[in-house]
Coordinates of C-alpha atoms in Angstrom, one line a residue:
M1 CA 17.3 3.7 5.0
V2 CA 13.8 2.3 5.3
S3 CA 13.4 0.5 8.7
E4 CA 9.9 -1.0 8.7
I5 CA 6.7 -1.4 6.7
T6 CA 3.6 -1.9 8.8
K7 CA 0.1 -2.8 7.7
N8 CA -3.2 -1.3 8.6
P9 CA -6.1 -3.6 7.8
D10 CA -8.1 -0.9 6.1
P11 CA -7.9 -1.6 2.3
T12 CA -7.9 2.2 1.5
D13 CA -4.6 2.7 3.2
R14 CA -1.5 3.8 1.3
L15 CA 2.2 3.6 2.1
I16 CA 3.9 6.9 2.8
L17 CA 7.5 7.9 3.7
R18 CA 7.8 9.2 7.2
P19 CA 10.4 11.8 8.2
K20 CA 12.3 9.2 10.2
N21 CA 12.9 7.1 7.1
T22 CA 10.2 4.6 8.1
I23 CA 7.6 3.5 5.6
Q24 CA 4.2 3.2 7.3
T25 CA 0.6 3.1 6.3
A26 CA -1.5 6.2 6.6
T27 CA -5.2 6.8 6.2
P28 CA -6.2 9.5 3.7
K29 CA -8.0 12.5 5.3
N30 CA -11.0 12.2 3.0
K31 CA -11.3 8.5 3.3
Q32 CA -14.5 6.9 2.1
Q33 CA -15.9 3.8 3.6
P34 CA -14.5 0.7 1.8
S35 CA -16.8 -1.2 -0.4
N36 CA -18.1 -4.6 0.8
K37 CA -16.7 -6.0 -2.5
T38 CA -13.1 -7.1 -2.6
P39 CA -11.1 -6.7 -5.8
D40 CA -11.0 -10.4 -6.4
A41 CA -14.2 -11.5 -4.8
D42 CA -15.2 -15.0 -5.8
P43 CA -18.7 -15.7 -7.1
D44 CA -20.6 -18.1 -5.0
V45 CA -19.7 -21.5 -6.3
Q46 CA -22.0 -23.4 -3.9
G47 CA -25.0 -25.0 -5.6
D48 CA -23.6 -24.5 -9.1
P49 CA -24.4 -27.8 -10.8
G50 CA -21.9 -27.3 -13.6
Y51 CA -18.6 -26.6 -11.9
R52 CA -16.0 -29.3 -11.5
E53 CA -14.9 -30.2 -8.0
A54 CA -11.6 -28.7 -7.2
D55 CA -10.9 -29.2 -3.5
E56 CA -7.1 -29.3 -3.9
Q57 CA -5.0 -26.2 -4.0
I58 CA -3.1 -25.3 -7.1
P59 CA -0.1 -27.6 -7.1
Q60 CA 3.3 -26.2 -6.2
K61 CA 6.6 -27.9 -6.6
E62 CA 8.1 -26.6 -3.3
S63 CA 8.6 -28.1 0.1
H64 CA 7.8 -26.2 3.3
N65 CA 11.1 -27.5 4.6
E66 CA 13.1 -25.6 2.0
S67 CA 14.7 -22.3 2.9
R68 CA 13.5 -19.3 0.9
D69 CA 17.0 -19.1 -0.7
Q70 CA 16.7 -22.7 -1.8
I71 CA 13.3 -22.1 -3.3
F72 CA 14.5 -19.1 -5.3
R73 CA 17.5 -21.0 -6.5
K74 CA 15.2 -23.8 -7.7
R75 CA 12.9 -21.3 -9.4
K76 CA 15.8 -19.7 -11.2
D77 CA 17.2 -23.0 -12.3
L78 CA 13.8 -24.1 -13.6
M79 CA 13.5 -20.8 -15.5
S80 CA 17.0 -21.2 -17.0
D81 CA 16.2 -24.8 -18.2
G82 CA 13.0 -23.5 -19.7
C83 CA 14.8 -20.6 -21.4
N84 CA 17.2 -23.1 -23.0
E85 CA 14.2 -24.9 -24.5
Y86 CA 12.3 -21.7 -25.4
K87 CA 13.1 -20.3 -28.9
S88 CA 11.7 -17.0 -30.1
D89 CA 12.6 -14.3 -32.7
Q90 CA 10.8 -11.7 -30.7
K91 CA 13.0 -8.9 -29.5
C92 CA 12.6 -7.8 -25.9
F93 CA 12.3 -4.0 -26.0
W94 CA 9.3 -2.0 -25.2
H95 CA 7.0 -4.9 -24.0
G96 CA 9.7 -6.1 -21.6
Y97 CA 12.2 -3.4 -20.9
G98 CA 9.4 -0.8 -20.7
R99 CA 7.9 -2.6 -17.7
T100 CA 11.2 -3.0 -15.9
L101 CA 11.8 -0.4 -13.2
V102 CA 15.4 0.6 -12.5
D103 CA 16.3 1.4 -8.9
E104 CA 19.8 2.8 -9.0
A105 CA 20.1 3.3 -5.2
H106 CA 19.6 -0.4 -4.5
K107 CA 21.0 -1.8 -7.8
T108 CA 17.6 -3.4 -8.4
L109 CA 15.5 -4.2 -11.4
F110 CA 11.8 -5.0 -10.9
C111 CA 9.4 -6.0 -13.8
E112 CA 5.8 -5.1 -13.2
I113 CA 3.1 -7.6 -14.3
F114 CA -0.6 -6.8 -13.9
K115 CA -2.7 -9.1 -11.8
V116 CA 0.2 -10.5 -9.7
G117 CA 0.2 -8.0 -6.8
S118 CA 2.7 -5.6 -8.4
S119 CA 1.0 -2.5 -7.1
N120 CA 2.3 -3.0 -3.5
W121 CA 5.8 -3.2 -4.9
L122 CA 5.4 0.1 -6.8
R123 CA 4.1 1.7 -3.7
T124 CA 7.1 0.4 -1.8
F125 CA 9.5 1.7 -4.4
L126 CA 7.8 5.1 -4.3
G127 CA 7.9 5.0 -0.6
F128 CA 11.7 5.0 -0.6
V129 CA 11.7 8.5 -2.1
S130 CA 8.3 10.2 -1.6
D131 CA 4.9 10.1 -0.1
V132 CA 2.6 7.5 -1.7
T133 CA -0.6 8.8 -3.0
P134 CA -3.5 7.3 -5.0
N135 CA -2.0 8.3 -8.3
F136 CA 1.3 6.5 -7.5
R137 CA 1.5 4.9 -10.9
K138 CA 1.9 8.2 -12.6
R139 CA 4.2 9.7 -9.9
I140 CA 6.6 6.8 -9.9
D141 CA 7.9 7.9 -13.3
N142 CA 9.1 11.1 -11.7
Y143 CA 11.6 9.2 -9.6
Y144 CA 12.5 6.0 -11.5
K145 CA 13.3 5.3 -15.1
H146 CA 12.6 2.0 -16.9
L147 CA 15.1 -0.2 -18.7
N148 CA 13.9 0.8 -22.2
M149 CA 15.1 4.4 -21.3
C150 CA 18.7 3.3 -20.7
N151 CA 19.9 4.1 -24.2
K152 CA 23.4 5.4 -23.7
P153 CA 26.1 3.2 -25.3
G154 CA 26.6 0.2 -23.1
E155 CA 24.3 1.5 -20.4
R156 CA 21.7 -1.3 -20.6
A157 CA 24.3 -4.1 -20.8
A158 CA 26.1 -2.7 -17.8
I159 CA 22.9 -2.6 -15.7
L160 CA 22.0 -6.2 -16.7
K161 CA 25.5 -7.2 -15.7
D162 CA 26.0 -5.2 -12.5
Y163 CA 22.6 -5.0 -10.8
T164 CA 22.6 -7.7 -8.2
T165 CA 18.8 -7.8 -7.4
R166 CA 16.6 -8.5 -10.4
F167 CA 13.1 -9.8 -9.7
M168 CA 9.6 -10.2 -11.0
F169 CA 6.4 -11.7 -9.5
V170 CA 4.2 -14.3 -11.2
R171 CA 1.0 -16.2 -10.6
H172 CA -0.7 -19.4 -11.7
P173 CA -1.6 -18.5 -15.3
F174 CA -5.2 -19.7 -15.2
S175 CA -5.7 -18.0 -11.8
R176 CA -4.5 -14.7 -13.3
L177 CA -6.7 -15.1 -16.4
V178 CA -9.8 -15.8 -14.4
S179 CA -9.0 -13.1 -11.9
C180 CA -8.9 -10.6 -14.7
F181 CA -12.3 -11.7 -16.1
V182 CA -13.9 -11.6 -12.7
D183 CA -12.6 -8.1 -11.9
K184 CA -13.2 -6.6 -15.3
V185 CA -16.4 -8.3 -16.3
D186 CA -18.3 -10.1 -13.6
H187 CA -17.5 -8.4 -10.3
D188 CA -17.2 -4.7 -11.0
P189 CA -17.8 -4.3 -14.8
D190 CA -15.3 -2.1 -16.6
A191 CA -17.3 -0.8 -19.5
D192 CA -14.2 0.3 -21.5
F193 CA -12.6 -3.2 -21.1
I194 CA -15.8 -4.9 -22.1
Q195 CA -16.7 -2.7 -25.1
R196 CA -13.1 -2.8 -26.4
H197 CA -13.1 -6.6 -26.3
L198 CA -16.5 -6.9 -27.9
K199 CA -15.2 -4.7 -30.8
L200 CA -12.1 -6.9 -31.0
I201 CA -14.2 -10.0 -31.2
E202 CA -16.4 -8.4 -33.9
K203 CA -13.2 -7.5 -35.8
E204 CA -12.0 -11.1 -35.7
T205 CA -15.2 -12.9 -36.3
G206 CA -17.5 -10.4 -38.1
T207 CA -20.1 -10.8 -35.4
R208 CA -20.5 -8.7 -32.3
P209 CA -21.6 -10.7 -29.3
A210 CA -24.4 -9.3 -27.1
T211 CA -22.3 -9.9 -24.0
L212 CA -18.7 -10.7 -23.1
T213 CA -18.6 -14.3 -21.7
F214 CA -15.6 -16.2 -20.5
S215 CA -16.0 -18.6 -23.4
N216 CA -15.9 -15.9 -26.1
F217 CA -13.2 -14.1 -24.2
V218 CA -11.0 -17.2 -24.3
D219 CA -11.9 -17.8 -28.0
Y220 CA -10.7 -14.3 -28.8
I221 CA -7.3 -14.8 -27.0
I222 CA -6.8 -18.1 -28.8
R223 CA -7.8 -16.7 -32.2
V224 CA -5.5 -13.6 -31.9
S225 CA -2.6 -15.6 -30.6
V226 CA -2.4 -17.8 -33.6
N227 CA -0.2 -15.0 -35.0
D228 CA 2.7 -14.9 -32.5
S229 CA 3.4 -11.3 -33.2
Q230 CA -0.2 -10.4 -32.0
I231 CA 0.3 -11.8 -28.5
D232 CA 2.1 -8.6 -27.4
K233 CA -1.0 -6.6 -28.4
L234 CA -3.2 -8.4 -25.8
D235 CA -4.4 -6.4 -22.9
P236 CA -1.6 -6.3 -20.3
H237 CA -3.8 -7.9 -17.7
I238 CA -4.0 -11.1 -19.9
K239 CA -0.8 -11.0 -21.9
P240 CA 1.4 -14.0 -21.0
M241 CA 3.9 -13.1 -18.2
Y242 CA 6.9 -14.4 -20.1
R243 CA 6.1 -11.9 -22.9
T244 CA 5.7 -9.1 -20.4
C245 CA 9.1 -9.3 -18.7
C246 CA 11.3 -11.3 -21.1
P247 CA 12.9 -13.4 -18.4
C248 CA 15.0 -15.3 -20.9
E249 CA 16.8 -12.1 -21.7
V250 CA 16.9 -10.2 -18.4
R251 CA 17.6 -13.5 -16.5
F252 CA 15.9 -12.4 -13.2
D253 CA 17.6 -13.6 -10.0
Y254 CA 14.4 -13.9 -8.1
I255 CA 11.0 -15.1 -9.3
G256 CA 8.5 -14.3 -6.7
H257 CA 5.1 -16.0 -6.6
L258 CA 1.9 -14.3 -5.7
E259 CA 0.9 -17.4 -3.7
T260 CA 3.9 -16.7 -1.3
Q261 CA 4.1 -13.0 -1.9
K262 CA 4.9 -11.8 1.6
E263 CA 7.6 -14.4 2.3
D264 CA 9.2 -13.8 -1.1
S265 CA 9.0 -10.0 -0.8
D266 CA 10.5 -9.9 2.7
F267 CA 13.4 -12.0 1.4
I268 CA 13.9 -9.8 -1.6
L269 CA 13.9 -6.6 0.5
K270 CA 16.7 -8.1 2.6
K271 CA 18.6 -8.8 -0.6
M272 CA 18.2 -5.2 -1.6
G273 CA 19.7 -4.2 1.7
V274 CA 16.5 -2.7 3.0
N275 CA 15.6 -3.2 6.6
A276 CA 11.9 -3.6 6.1
T277 CA 9.0 -6.0 6.0
F278 CA 6.5 -6.2 3.1
P279 CA 2.9 -5.1 3.9
G280 CA 0.0 -7.6 3.6
S281 CA -0.1 -11.4 3.6
D282 CA 0.0 -14.2 1.1
P283 CA -3.4 -13.8 -0.6
I284 CA -4.0 -17.2 -2.0
A285 CA -1.4 -19.5 -0.6
T286 CA -3.9 -21.4 1.5
N287 CA -7.1 -20.4 -0.3
S288 CA -8.7 -23.4 -2.0
S289 CA -11.4 -21.1 -3.3
D290 CA -8.9 -20.0 -6.0
S291 CA -8.9 -23.5 -7.4
A292 CA -12.7 -23.6 -7.2
K293 CA -12.9 -20.3 -9.0
I294 CA -10.7 -21.6 -11.9
A295 CA -12.8 -24.7 -12.1
R296 CA -16.0 -22.8 -12.2
Y297 CA -15.0 -20.6 -15.1
F298 CA -13.1 -23.3 -17.0
N299 CA -16.1 -25.5 -16.8
Q300 CA -17.7 -23.1 -19.3
L301 CA -15.0 -24.2 -21.8
N302 CA -14.8 -27.3 -24.0
P303 CA -11.7 -29.5 -24.2
E304 CA -10.6 -27.7 -27.4
Q305 CA -10.8 -24.3 -25.7
I306 CA -8.9 -25.5 -22.6
S307 CA -6.2 -27.0 -24.8
G308 CA -6.0 -23.8 -26.9
I309 CA -5.7 -21.5 -23.9
Y310 CA -3.1 -23.7 -22.3
K311 CA -1.0 -23.4 -25.4
I312 CA -1.1 -19.6 -25.2
Y313 CA 0.2 -19.7 -21.6
M314 CA 2.3 -22.8 -21.8
W315 CA 5.6 -21.0 -21.3
D316 CA 4.2 -19.3 -18.2
F317 CA 3.6 -22.8 -16.8
K318 CA 7.0 -24.1 -17.9
L319 CA 9.2 -21.2 -17.0
F320 CA 7.6 -20.4 -13.6
G321 CA 7.0 -23.9 -12.2
Y322 CA 3.2 -24.1 -12.3
E323 CA 1.3 -27.3 -13.1
F324 CA -1.8 -27.9 -15.2
P325 CA -4.6 -28.5 -12.7
E326 CA -5.5 -32.1 -12.4
Y327 CA -9.2 -31.3 -12.2
L328 CA -9.1 -29.8 -15.7
K329 CA -7.6 -32.9 -17.3
S330 CA -10.2 -34.9 -19.3
P331 CA -10.4 -36.7 -22.6
G332 CA -9.8 -34.3 -25.4
V333 CA -7.7 -31.9 -23.4
K334 CA -4.2 -31.7 -24.9
I335 CA -1.3 -30.4 -22.8

């Protein structure tokens, strides 16, 4: 059984399984010096005359006096209420079950969503059974199957009924959207991502933009999502979270928030029966710059665009307990 997960501050570290059944961090032999850039580095918002003031943190509906068990119960109840309201003809198969990892040893299901800190959880799962190396995403399929692969008669229904720990992690929808754009376009440009979306915009509009801006990126998401069936074809980094994991069908027991990732993860590990602590710390729980970043990018949008992009992610807000930022409310913005 895993006994402890420790953290080394070096960002190039990886989790590995030690002979004494202890997950620890280890430094690769040929380690390069880490870049001064962080994966989610914020542009300098000081002195920007256009960005709206956003001193407050993203609102959360949780009290610091509540126990983690109470918080998870409230999140599950909120999700259940939202699912009773949510109606969809979409079948949850590949786009939901295909991202849900099945851990038979711990009777656990975990749905991976990009841009919500899922990589550390995948490393943790791999650390239960093997050394964790940089290509952990490819290697994890050697040890774990996903829910869409459970095709024997009654197998999937039995798993959904009997597995006692089913969880996913989420993030404020606008924070996730902006984080994707910052990482893929502004901070460390991903040429494939940029060129692919420029071609998609050209396909939709007939005109190819010279550059991918946050405004035309949002316009593309809104335009494509007018056809509900096309939402599932969005890049996984921006596809709505409720369409990635199908929480209204899987009915997850625990909805973790990136804003409280370490606390939530430590609690879930205990529920799994694993004597361990999760590596890292809550990345944006007390970071008001996250709100400033959202404000800076959303200030590039007009009220119609803000209303339109909220509509795309509305069920992420409703199902997972996030609130529309007060600093984005203005005449013409419809929520």
